[in-house]
Coordinates of C-alpha atoms in Angstrom, one line a residue:
Chain O
M1 CA -19.2 24.5 -6.0
G2 CA -16.8 22.7 -8.3
M3 CA -15.4 19.2 -8.0
T4 CA -11.9 17.8 -7.7
I5 CA -10.6 15.2 -10.2
T6 CA -11.2 12.5 -7.6
E7 CA -14.8 13.5 -7.1
K8 CA -15.4 13.7 -10.8
I9 CA -14.1 10.2 -11.5
L10 CA -16.1 8.7 -8.5
A11 CA -19.3 10.5 -9.8
A12 CA -18.7 9.1 -13.3
H13 CA -18.5 5.6 -11.9
C14 CA -21.7 5.7 -9.9
G15 CA -23.8 7.2 -12.6
R16 CA -24.2 10.6 -11.0
D17 CA -23.5 14.2 -12.0
R18 CA -21.8 15.0 -8.7
V19 CA -20.6 13.6 -5.4
A20 CA -19.5 15.3 -2.2
P21 CA -16.9 14.2 0.4
G22 CA -18.3 12.0 3.1
E23 CA -20.9 10.4 0.8
L24 CA -21.0 6.6 0.5
I25 CA -21.3 5.4 -3.1
K26 CA -21.4 2.1 -4.9
A27 CA -19.0 2.5 -7.8
R28 CA -18.3 0.5 -11.0
V29 CA -14.8 -0.9 -11.1
D30 CA -12.7 -0.7 -14.3
L31 CA -10.0 -3.0 -13.1
A32 CA -9.6 -5.2 -10.0
L33 CA -6.2 -6.7 -9.2
A34 CA -4.5 -9.1 -6.7
N35 CA -1.2 -10.8 -6.2
D36 CA 0.0 -14.2 -4.9
I37 CA -0.4 -13.1 -1.2
T38 CA -3.8 -11.4 -1.4
A39 CA -5.5 -13.5 -4.1
P40 CA -5.8 -16.8 -2.2
I41 CA -7.9 -15.2 0.5
A42 CA -9.9 -13.3 -2.1
I43 CA -10.5 -16.6 -4.0
A44 CA -11.7 -18.4 -0.9
E45 CA -14.1 -15.5 -0.2
F46 CA -15.2 -15.4 -3.9
N47 CA -16.1 -19.1 -3.7
K48 CA -18.3 -18.5 -0.7
I49 CA -20.5 -16.0 -2.7
G50 CA -21.6 -18.7 -5.1
V51 CA -21.5 -17.0 -8.5
A52 CA -20.8 -19.1 -11.6
R53 CA -18.4 -16.5 -13.2
V54 CA -16.4 -13.4 -12.5
F55 CA -18.0 -10.1 -13.5
D56 CA -15.7 -9.6 -16.4
R57 CA -12.6 -11.7 -17.2
D58 CA -11.0 -8.9 -19.0
R59 CA -11.1 -6.5 -16.0
I60 CA -9.3 -8.7 -13.5
A61 CA -5.5 -8.8 -13.2
L62 CA -3.7 -11.5 -11.2
I63 CA 0.0 -11.1 -10.8
P64 CA 2.3 -13.5 -9.0
D65 CA 5.0 -11.0 -7.8
H66 CA 5.5 -11.1 -4.1
F67 CA 7.0 -14.5 -3.1
T68 CA 7.8 -15.5 -6.7
P69 CA 9.7 -17.2 -8.3
N70 CA 8.3 -19.3 -5.4
K71 CA 10.5 -19.0 -2.4
D72 CA 9.2 -22.1 -0.6
I73 CA 6.7 -24.9 -0.9
R74 CA 3.9 -23.0 0.8
S75 CA 4.4 -19.9 -1.3
A76 CA 4.3 -22.2 -4.4
E77 CA 1.0 -23.5 -3.1
Q78 CA -0.4 -19.9 -2.7
A79 CA 0.7 -19.1 -6.3
Q80 CA -0.9 -22.3 -7.5
I81 CA -4.3 -21.3 -6.0
M82 CA -4.1 -18.1 -8.1
R83 CA -2.9 -19.8 -11.2
Q84 CA -5.7 -22.4 -11.1
F85 CA -8.3 -19.8 -10.5
A86 CA -7.0 -17.8 -13.4
R87 CA -7.3 -20.8 -15.7
R88 CA -10.7 -21.9 -14.4
Y89 CA -12.3 -18.5 -14.9
Q90 CA -10.2 -17.7 -18.0
I91 CA -8.8 -14.5 -16.6
T92 CA -7.2 -12.6 -19.5
H93 CA -4.6 -10.7 -17.5
Y94 CA -2.7 -13.4 -15.6
Y95 CA 1.1 -13.1 -16.0
E96 CA 3.4 -16.1 -15.5
I97 CA 7.0 -15.9 -14.3
G98 CA 9.2 -14.9 -17.3
R99 CA 6.4 -12.7 -18.7
M100 CA 5.5 -10.9 -15.6
G101 CA 6.5 -7.9 -13.5
I102 CA 5.9 -6.2 -10.2
E103 CA 2.1 -5.4 -10.5
H104 CA 2.4 -1.6 -10.3
C105 CA 5.2 -1.5 -12.8
L106 CA 3.5 -4.0 -15.1
L107 CA -0.1 -2.9 -15.4
P108 CA 0.6 0.8 -16.5
Q109 CA 3.2 -0.6 -19.0
E110 CA 0.5 -3.0 -20.4
G111 CA -2.0 -0.2 -20.8
L112 CA -4.4 -1.7 -18.4
T113 CA -4.5 1.3 -16.0
L114 CA -5.8 4.4 -17.7
P115 CA -6.7 8.0 -17.2
G116 CA -10.2 8.3 -15.7
D117 CA -10.3 4.7 -14.5
L118 CA -11.6 3.5 -11.1
I119 CA -9.2 0.8 -10.0
I120 CA -9.1 -1.3 -6.8
G121 CA -6.4 -3.7 -5.9
A122 CA -5.7 -6.1 -3.0
D123 CA -2.4 -4.4 -2.5
S124 CA -1.9 -1.1 -0.7
H125 CA 0.3 0.4 -3.4
T126 CA -2.6 0.2 -6.0
C127 CA -2.6 4.0 -5.5
T128 CA 0.3 4.1 -8.0
Y129 CA -2.1 4.5 -10.9
G130 CA -3.2 7.9 -9.8
A131 CA -0.1 9.1 -11.7
L132 CA -2.1 8.6 -14.9
G133 CA -5.1 10.6 -13.7
A134 CA -7.0 7.5 -12.4
F135 CA -8.8 6.9 -9.1
A136 CA -6.9 3.9 -7.7
T137 CA -6.9 2.6 -4.1
G138 CA -5.9 -0.4 -2.1
V139 CA -8.4 -2.7 -0.5
G140 CA -8.4 -6.0 1.3
S141 CA -9.0 -9.5 -0.1
T142 CA -12.7 -9.6 0.9
D143 CA -13.4 -6.3 -0.9
L144 CA -11.6 -7.7 -3.9
A145 CA -13.7 -10.9 -3.8
A146 CA -16.9 -8.9 -3.8
A147 CA -15.6 -6.8 -6.8
M148 CA -14.6 -9.9 -8.7
A149 CA -18.2 -11.2 -8.3
T150 CA -20.1 -7.9 -8.8
G151 CA -17.8 -5.5 -10.6
E152 CA -18.6 -2.9 -7.9
V153 CA -17.1 -1.5 -4.7
W154 CA -18.4 0.6 -1.9
L155 CA -16.4 3.8 -1.3
R156 CA -16.6 6.8 0.9
V157 CA -15.9 9.9 -1.2
P158 CA -12.7 11.4 0.3
E159 CA -11.9 15.0 1.1
T160 CA -8.9 16.2 -1.0
V161 CA -5.6 17.6 0.2
K162 CA -4.0 19.7 -2.5
V163 CA -0.2 19.8 -2.6
V164 CA 1.4 22.4 -4.8
F165 CA 5.0 21.8 -5.6
K166 CA 6.1 25.3 -6.6
G167 CA 9.0 25.9 -9.0
A168 CA 10.8 23.4 -11.2
N169 CA 14.3 24.6 -10.2
W170 CA 15.3 21.3 -8.7
Q171 CA 18.6 20.6 -7.0
P172 CA 20.8 18.0 -8.8
W173 CA 19.7 14.3 -8.4
V174 CA 16.3 15.2 -6.9
G175 CA 13.4 13.1 -8.3
G176 CA 9.8 12.0 -7.6
K177 CA 11.0 9.9 -4.6
D178 CA 12.6 12.9 -2.9
L179 CA 9.5 15.1 -3.4
I180 CA 7.2 12.4 -1.9
L181 CA 9.5 11.6 1.0
Y182 CA 9.8 15.3 1.8
L183 CA 6.0 15.7 1.7
I184 CA 5.5 12.7 4.0
G185 CA 8.2 14.1 6.3
R186 CA 6.1 17.3 6.5
I187 CA 2.6 15.9 7.0
G188 CA 3.4 12.5 8.7
V189 CA 2.4 8.9 8.0
D190 CA -1.3 9.7 8.8
G191 CA -1.1 13.3 7.4
A192 CA -3.7 12.5 4.7
L193 CA -5.6 9.7 6.5
Y194 CA -8.8 8.7 4.6
Q195 CA -8.2 11.6 2.1
A196 CA -7.1 12.1 -1.5
L197 CA -3.7 13.6 -2.2
E198 CA -3.8 15.8 -5.3
F199 CA -0.3 16.6 -6.6
T200 CA 0.0 19.9 -8.5
G201 CA 2.4 22.7 -9.3
E202 CA 5.2 23.5 -11.8
A203 CA 7.4 20.7 -10.4
V204 CA 5.0 17.9 -11.0
A205 CA 4.1 19.3 -14.4
A206 CA 7.8 19.1 -15.2
L207 CA 8.2 15.6 -13.7
S208 CA 8.2 12.6 -15.9
L209 CA 5.4 10.0 -15.9
E210 CA 7.7 7.6 -14.1
G211 CA 8.5 10.2 -11.4
R212 CA 4.8 10.7 -10.9
L213 CA 4.2 6.9 -10.6
T214 CA 6.8 6.9 -7.8
M215 CA 5.0 9.8 -6.0
A216 CA 1.5 8.4 -6.3
N217 CA 2.8 5.0 -5.2
M218 CA 3.7 6.4 -1.8
A219 CA 0.4 8.3 -1.2
I220 CA -0.6 5.4 1.1
E221 CA 2.5 6.1 3.2
A222 CA 0.8 9.4 4.3
G223 CA -2.4 7.4 5.0
A224 CA -4.1 8.6 1.8
K225 CA -6.9 6.8 0.1
N226 CA -5.5 7.8 -3.3
G227 CA -2.9 10.0 -4.8
I228 CA -3.7 11.7 -8.1
F229 CA -2.2 13.9 -10.8
T230 CA -3.9 15.9 -13.6
P231 CA -3.3 14.1 -16.8
D232 CA -1.5 16.1 -19.5
E233 CA 0.5 15.6 -22.7
K234 CA 3.1 13.5 -20.9
T235 CA 0.2 11.2 -19.8
R236 CA -1.2 11.1 -23.3
S237 CA 2.1 10.2 -24.9
Y238 CA 2.6 7.4 -22.2
V239 CA -0.8 5.8 -22.7
E240 CA -1.0 6.2 -26.5
G241 CA -0.1 2.9 -28.1
R242 CA -0.4 1.1 -24.8
A243 CA -4.1 1.7 -23.9
K244 CA -6.2 -1.5 -24.2
R245 CA -9.5 0.5 -23.7
P246 CA -10.8 4.0 -24.3
Y247 CA -9.8 6.5 -21.6
K248 CA -10.9 9.9 -20.4
F249 CA -9.0 12.9 -19.0
Y250 CA -10.5 14.7 -16.0
E251 CA -9.3 17.7 -14.1
S252 CA -10.3 19.6 -11.0
D253 CA -12.5 22.6 -11.3
K254 CA -10.9 26.0 -10.4
N255 CA -13.5 26.3 -7.6
A256 CA -13.1 22.8 -6.3
R257 CA -13.1 22.4 -2.5
Y258 CA -10.0 21.2 -0.6
S259 CA -9.7 20.2 3.0
R260 CA -6.2 21.7 3.0
V261 CA -3.8 23.3 0.5
L262 CA -0.1 22.8 1.1
E263 CA 2.5 24.8 -0.9
L264 CA 6.0 23.5 -1.0
D265 CA 9.1 25.1 -2.6
S266 CA 10.6 22.4 -4.8
G267 CA 13.9 24.2 -5.2
A268 CA 14.6 23.9 -1.4
I269 CA 14.2 20.1 -1.5
E270 CA 17.5 18.1 -1.3
P271 CA 17.7 14.3 -2.0
Q272 CA 15.9 12.7 0.9
V273 CA 16.6 9.7 3.2
A274 CA 13.8 8.4 5.5
F275 CA 15.3 7.0 8.6
P276 CA 14.0 3.9 10.5
H277 CA 11.3 3.0 11.2
L278 CA 8.7 5.3 9.5
P279 CA 8.6 6.9 6.1
E280 CA 7.9 10.3 7.8
N281 CA 11.5 10.3 9.3
A282 CA 12.8 12.1 6.2
R283 CA 16.0 14.0 6.3
P284 CA 18.0 15.9 3.6
I285 CA 21.1 14.0 2.4
S286 CA 23.3 16.8 3.9
E287 CA 22.0 15.8 7.4
V288 CA 22.3 12.0 7.4
G289 CA 25.5 11.8 9.3
T290 CA 27.6 8.6 9.2
V291 CA 25.5 5.5 8.8
Q292 CA 27.4 2.3 7.5
I293 CA 25.2 0.1 5.4
D294 CA 25.3 -3.6 4.7
Q295 CA 22.9 -3.8 1.7
A296 CA 21.4 -1.6 -1.0
V297 CA 18.2 -2.4 -2.9
I298 CA 17.3 -0.7 -6.1
G299 CA 13.9 -1.7 -7.5
S300 CA 10.3 -2.3 -6.3
C301 CA 6.9 -0.8 -7.4
T302 CA 8.3 2.6 -6.2
N303 CA 11.6 2.8 -8.1
G304 CA 11.9 -0.3 -10.4
R305 CA 11.3 1.5 -13.7
I306 CA 13.8 2.1 -16.5
E307 CA 14.3 5.7 -15.6
D308 CA 15.3 4.6 -12.0
L309 CA 17.7 2.1 -13.4
R310 CA 19.2 4.7 -15.7
E311 CA 19.7 7.0 -12.7
A312 CA 21.4 4.3 -10.7
A313 CA 23.6 3.3 -13.6
A314 CA 24.6 6.9 -14.1
V315 CA 26.0 6.9 -10.6
L316 CA 27.5 3.4 -10.8
K317 CA 29.1 3.6 -14.2
G318 CA 32.8 2.7 -14.0
K319 CA 32.7 2.4 -10.2
K320 CA 32.9 -0.5 -7.8
I321 CA 30.6 -0.8 -4.8
D322 CA 32.1 -1.0 -1.3
P323 CA 33.3 -4.6 -0.6
R324 CA 31.2 -4.7 2.6
V325 CA 28.0 -3.9 0.7
R326 CA 25.5 -6.2 -1.1
L327 CA 23.8 -4.3 -3.9
I328 CA 20.7 -5.9 -5.3
V329 CA 19.1 -4.5 -8.5
I330 CA 15.6 -5.6 -9.4
P331 CA 14.1 -4.4 -12.7
G332 CA 10.3 -4.0 -12.3
T333 CA 9.2 -6.0 -15.4
Q334 CA 10.6 -8.2 -18.0
E335 CA 10.3 -5.4 -20.5
I336 CA 12.3 -3.1 -18.2
Y337 CA 14.9 -5.8 -17.7
R338 CA 15.3 -6.2 -21.5
Q339 CA 15.5 -2.5 -22.0
A340 CA 18.2 -2.2 -19.3
L341 CA 20.1 -5.0 -21.1
T342 CA 19.8 -3.3 -24.4
E343 CA 21.0 0.0 -23.0
G344 CA 24.0 -1.6 -21.2
L345 CA 22.7 -0.8 -17.7
I346 CA 22.8 -4.4 -16.6
E347 CA 26.5 -4.6 -17.6
I348 CA 27.2 -1.5 -15.5
F349 CA 25.5 -3.0 -12.5
I350 CA 27.4 -6.3 -12.8
E351 CA 30.7 -4.6 -13.4
A352 CA 30.1 -2.5 -10.2
G353 CA 29.6 -5.8 -8.2
A354 CA 25.8 -5.9 -8.0
A355 CA 23.4 -8.9 -8.1
V356 CA 20.6 -8.4 -10.7
S357 CA 17.4 -10.3 -10.1
T358 CA 14.4 -11.3 -12.1
P359 CA 11.4 -9.0 -11.3
T360 CA 10.0 -9.6 -7.8
C361 CA 8.8 -7.7 -4.8
G362 CA 11.2 -10.0 -2.9
P363 CA 13.2 -8.0 -0.3
C364 CA 10.8 -5.0 -0.1
L365 CA 8.6 -7.0 2.3
G366 CA 11.3 -9.3 3.7
G367 CA 10.0 -12.1 1.5
H368 CA 13.2 -13.3 -0.2
M369 CA 16.1 -12.1 -2.4
G370 CA 17.8 -10.0 0.2
V371 CA 16.4 -10.6 3.7
L372 CA 18.3 -8.8 6.5
A373 CA 19.9 -10.3 9.6
G374 CA 19.6 -8.7 13.0
G375 CA 21.6 -5.5 13.3
E376 CA 22.0 -5.1 9.6
K377 CA 21.2 -1.8 7.8
A378 CA 20.0 -1.3 4.2
V379 CA 19.4 1.7 2.0
S380 CA 16.5 0.9 -0.2
T381 CA 14.5 2.5 -3.0
T382 CA 11.4 0.7 -1.7
N383 CA 8.5 2.4 0.1
R384 CA 8.4 1.2 3.7
N385 CA 11.0 1.1 6.5
F386 CA 8.8 -0.3 9.3
A387 CA 10.8 -2.4 11.9
G388 CA 11.3 -5.9 10.5
R389 CA 9.9 -5.0 7.0
M390 CA 13.0 -6.4 5.2
G391 CA 13.8 -9.2 7.6
H392 CA 14.9 -9.3 11.2
P393 CA 12.9 -7.1 13.6
E394 CA 16.2 -5.5 14.7
S395 CA 17.4 -4.6 11.2
E396 CA 17.1 -1.1 9.8
I397 CA 15.9 0.4 6.5
Y398 CA 16.7 3.8 5.1
L399 CA 14.5 4.8 2.2
S400 CA 15.9 6.9 -0.7
G401 CA 15.8 7.4 -4.5
P402 CA 18.0 5.4 -6.9
A403 CA 20.8 7.9 -7.0
V404 CA 21.4 8.0 -3.3
A405 CA 21.0 4.2 -3.0
A406 CA 23.7 3.7 -5.7
A407 CA 26.0 6.3 -4.2
S408 CA 25.6 4.7 -0.8
A409 CA 26.5 1.3 -2.2
I410 CA 29.8 2.8 -3.5
L411 CA 30.5 4.7 -0.3
G412 CA 29.6 1.9 2.1
R413 CA 27.6 4.4 4.1
L414 CA 24.7 6.8 3.4
G415 CA 25.7 9.5 1.0
G416 CA 24.7 11.4 -2.1
P417 CA 25.9 11.1 -5.7
G418 CA 27.8 14.3 -5.3
E419 CA 30.2 12.5 -3.1
V420 CA 31.2 9.9 -5.8
E421 CA 31.4 12.0 -8.9
Chain F
M1 CA -23.2 -6.0 21.5
I2 CA -21.3 -5.8 24.9
I3 CA -17.6 -6.7 24.9
T4 CA -15.7 -7.0 28.2
G5 CA -12.1 -7.9 28.4
R6 CA -8.5 -7.2 29.6
V7 CA -6.4 -4.7 27.7
W8 CA -3.1 -5.1 25.9
K9 CA -1.8 -1.6 25.1
F10 CA 0.2 -0.6 22.0
S11 CA 1.7 2.7 20.8
D12 CA 1.0 4.9 17.7
D13 CA 1.5 3.7 14.1
I14 CA 1.4 0.0 14.7
D15 CA 1.9 -1.2 11.1
T16 CA 0.7 -4.4 9.5
D17 CA 4.3 -5.8 9.4
A18 CA 4.2 -5.6 13.2
I19 CA 0.8 -7.2 13.4
I20 CA 1.7 -10.1 11.1
P21 CA 5.2 -10.1 9.6
A22 CA 5.4 -10.9 5.9
R23 CA 7.5 -14.0 6.7
Y24 CA 4.3 -15.7 7.8
L25 CA 2.2 -14.7 4.8
N26 CA 2.8 -18.0 3.0
T27 CA -0.4 -19.1 4.8
S28 CA -3.8 -17.6 5.3
D29 CA -5.0 -19.9 8.0
P30 CA -6.2 -17.7 10.9
A31 CA -5.2 -20.1 13.6
E32 CA -1.7 -20.3 12.3
L33 CA -1.5 -16.5 11.8
A34 CA -2.7 -16.1 15.4
G35 CA 0.5 -17.8 16.6
H36 CA 2.5 -14.9 15.2
C37 CA 0.0 -12.1 16.0
M38 CA 1.8 -8.8 17.0
E39 CA 5.1 -10.7 17.0
D40 CA 7.3 -7.8 15.8
A41 CA 5.7 -5.4 18.3
D42 CA 5.8 -7.8 21.3
P43 CA 7.5 -11.2 20.6
D44 CA 5.7 -13.0 23.4
F45 CA 2.3 -11.6 22.7
S46 CA 0.7 -14.8 21.2
K47 CA 1.8 -16.7 24.4
K48 CA 0.4 -14.0 26.8
V49 CA -2.9 -13.1 25.1
K50 CA -6.1 -14.9 26.2
P51 CA -9.3 -15.3 24.3
G52 CA -11.6 -12.4 25.0
D53 CA -8.7 -9.8 25.5
I54 CA -8.9 -6.4 23.8
I55 CA -6.2 -4.4 22.0
V56 CA -6.0 -0.7 22.7
A57 CA -3.6 1.4 20.6
G58 CA -2.7 4.9 19.6
K59 CA -3.2 6.6 16.2
N60 CA -3.0 5.1 12.7
F61 CA -3.3 1.4 13.9
G62 CA -2.9 -1.0 11.0
C63 CA -1.0 1.3 8.7
G64 CA 0.9 -0.1 5.7
S65 CA 0.0 -3.2 3.7
S66 CA -3.6 -4.2 2.6
R67 CA -3.0 -7.7 3.9
E68 CA -6.2 -9.1 5.4
H69 CA -3.9 -11.5 7.3
A70 CA -3.6 -8.7 9.9
P71 CA -7.2 -8.5 11.1
L72 CA -7.4 -12.3 10.5
A73 CA -4.4 -12.9 12.9
I74 CA -6.1 -10.7 15.6
K75 CA -9.4 -12.5 15.1
G76 CA -7.6 -15.8 15.1
A77 CA -6.1 -15.0 18.5
E78 CA -9.7 -14.6 19.7
I79 CA -9.2 -10.9 20.6
E80 CA -12.7 -9.5 20.9
A81 CA -12.1 -6.0 19.7
V82 CA -9.5 -3.3 18.9
V83 CA -9.8 0.2 20.2
A84 CA -7.5 2.9 18.7
A85 CA -7.2 6.7 18.5
S86 CA -7.5 6.2 14.7
F87 CA -7.1 3.4 12.1
A88 CA -5.4 3.3 8.8
R89 CA -8.2 3.1 6.2
I90 CA -7.5 -0.3 4.5
F91 CA -7.3 -2.0 8.0
Y92 CA -10.5 -0.2 9.0
R93 CA -12.4 -1.6 5.9
N94 CA -10.8 -5.1 6.3
A95 CA -11.8 -5.4 10.0
F96 CA -15.5 -4.7 9.2
N97 CA -15.4 -6.9 6.1
I98 CA -14.3 -9.9 8.2
G99 CA -16.3 -9.1 11.3
L100 CA -13.6 -7.9 13.7
P101 CA -15.2 -5.2 15.9
I102 CA -13.1 -2.0 16.0
F103 CA -13.7 1.3 17.8
E104 CA -12.2 4.7 17.2
S105 CA -11.7 6.7 20.3
P106 CA -8.8 9.1 21.0
D107 CA -10.0 9.5 24.6
A108 CA -10.0 5.8 25.3
A109 CA -6.6 5.4 23.7
A110 CA -5.2 8.1 26.0
G111 CA -6.9 7.0 29.2
I112 CA -6.8 3.2 29.1
R113 CA -3.6 1.4 30.5
E114 CA -2.2 -2.1 29.9
G115 CA -4.0 -4.6 32.1
D116 CA -7.1 -2.4 32.6
R117 CA -10.5 -4.2 32.2
I118 CA -12.9 -2.4 29.9
R119 CA -16.5 -2.8 28.7
I120 CA -17.5 -1.7 25.2
D121 CA -21.2 -1.1 24.4
S122 CA -21.0 -1.1 20.6
A123 CA -24.6 0.2 20.1
G124 CA -24.1 3.2 22.3
G125 CA -20.5 3.8 21.3
L126 CA -19.4 3.9 24.9
I127 CA -16.3 2.4 26.4
Y128 CA -16.2 2.0 30.2
N129 CA -12.9 1.5 32.1
L130 CA -13.8 -0.9 35.0
T131 CA -10.4 -0.5 36.5
L132 CA -10.3 3.3 36.5
D133 CA -14.1 4.0 36.6
E134 CA -13.8 6.2 33.5
E135 CA -16.0 6.4 30.5
Y136 CA -15.0 7.3 26.9
R137 CA -17.0 7.9 23.8
A138 CA -16.2 6.1 20.5
T139 CA -16.9 7.5 17.0
A140 CA -20.2 6.3 15.8
I141 CA -20.0 3.5 13.3
P142 CA -21.5 4.7 9.9
P143 CA -24.9 3.0 9.3
F144 CA -23.6 1.3 6.1
M145 CA -20.7 -0.3 8.1
A146 CA -23.1 -1.4 10.8
E147 CA -25.2 -3.1 8.2
I148 CA -22.1 -5.1 7.1
L149 CA -21.4 -6.1 10.7
A150 CA -25.1 -7.1 11.1
A151 CA -25.0 -9.2 8.0
G152 CA -22.0 -11.1 9.4
G153 CA -19.5 -9.5 7.1
L154 CA -19.3 -8.3 3.5
I155 CA -19.4 -11.7 1.8
N156 CA -22.6 -12.6 3.6
Q157 CA -24.1 -9.3 2.5
I158 CA -23.0 -9.7 -1.1
R159 CA -24.3 -13.4 -1.2
R160 CA -27.7 -12.1 -0.1
Q161 CA -27.7 -9.4 -2.8
V162 CA -26.6 -11.9 -5.5
K163 CA -29.4 -14.3 -4.5
D164 CA -32.0 -11.4 -4.6
N165 CA -30.9 -10.5 -8.1
V166 CA -31.3 -14.0 -9.5

């Protein structure tokens, strides 16, 4: 019996030829990461272990991105705990405000998450790096503390669900976000619980690396342990010149075993909107009805990359947003921000009436930079629309890709880019 | 371990933003987090809940964020255990790692009502409803996870390993 790409990477990281679903393994970690919310607990737990040093100061990444630039005194103190730890243990990959980015936009850009890697992060969207052909999964702070001390993590080898996106004859304005929202709509928020999601088919082969990062990012929203793509020439050209370490391409054997195989017709997928309060409430744009919006957010670890900003700018160019709408655009990293400036995208956003922010997770989790009042509705390119996620428990979030969010900001209601052309 | 307590019942897909909203994540003090436990699912929960109570919920409890603040808030509220039809995987790991007893049982989640008194026998994986006189079976805890619980959480276990290696 053959192995899946997920099984091969896990086997390689526990010094074995093969592993099978259900087995518990102790695996070597290539990179362990945390942010300003999860690191303080991890640091407190790390200190209890009583080791003199971290397992490898080059293989830990600490990124202040959630409540930064510090939103209040207590958040500043949380960020301070992480900063002091990074200095004390000489953590190589600590990123200060002005040089940072949203963790899952930043680390691939910096060549720290690579094909064949095993990556854990104290952030549920750590699964993003599966886009590069890595095994990457979110853990809690205590797991991260143990990994910072030992360089290892205990994992249960997951079963794999294979998703085949057939055909590359996409409808206009359909991107990675629409494919993943459509899939979650089909299988539900626990449709891949404890399992790996392996994305295959002509559509994902044709999809850009950035579109794949968007899809892998939301594997967790189907309950998956990891989402993964087979690395290809697009992967190679993305990591070449960025990679800080050697990397290795793995792929699933033809006779690998899957717990389920799901085939989807990509050509039938319209731009999607996930209605409150679960990502599984996905609807095609043609069926959204009339929903007035108060705010639109374009950014986050899901859709804060340059391609996302280009897509939004293509819709917004020469247009003004509805006077009742607040549009907030958040480039994912400083590099993306500068690229958007160079390409004139920031000017398009400001001309349209948008606020452009320094990189931060900010509004995605109701932290700052766009918190909603009771009764308000937002369309957002982020990844979760749980009740209260972006602020007041009685506010509402509608998830979409950048083109729909930009078009909705112009229309003042949910709508697709076709309506504003 | 035998756990007996009164039940607070919650629905399917209770996410970590409902268990502890992000607006309170500028602290990691369990006692302070406990004051906002389950706030966006039931705003009065922290006032009503008593030490020793038990949460029973539907499927996919703890979905969403990796925030360990979620099981810490529940533990901080002195809730003895959580029973659910299923758990999201990061919450599941986190609960064991910090020593919050959790039990997976679709039958218990379906049968138990708010206000019922239940008794959980963790070793036997049995949940007995004292109010309805019904018994439900919980999924067996994998031996590896049981070892973490027995060690008093993951950090205690790692600390022991590190000491042995020196």
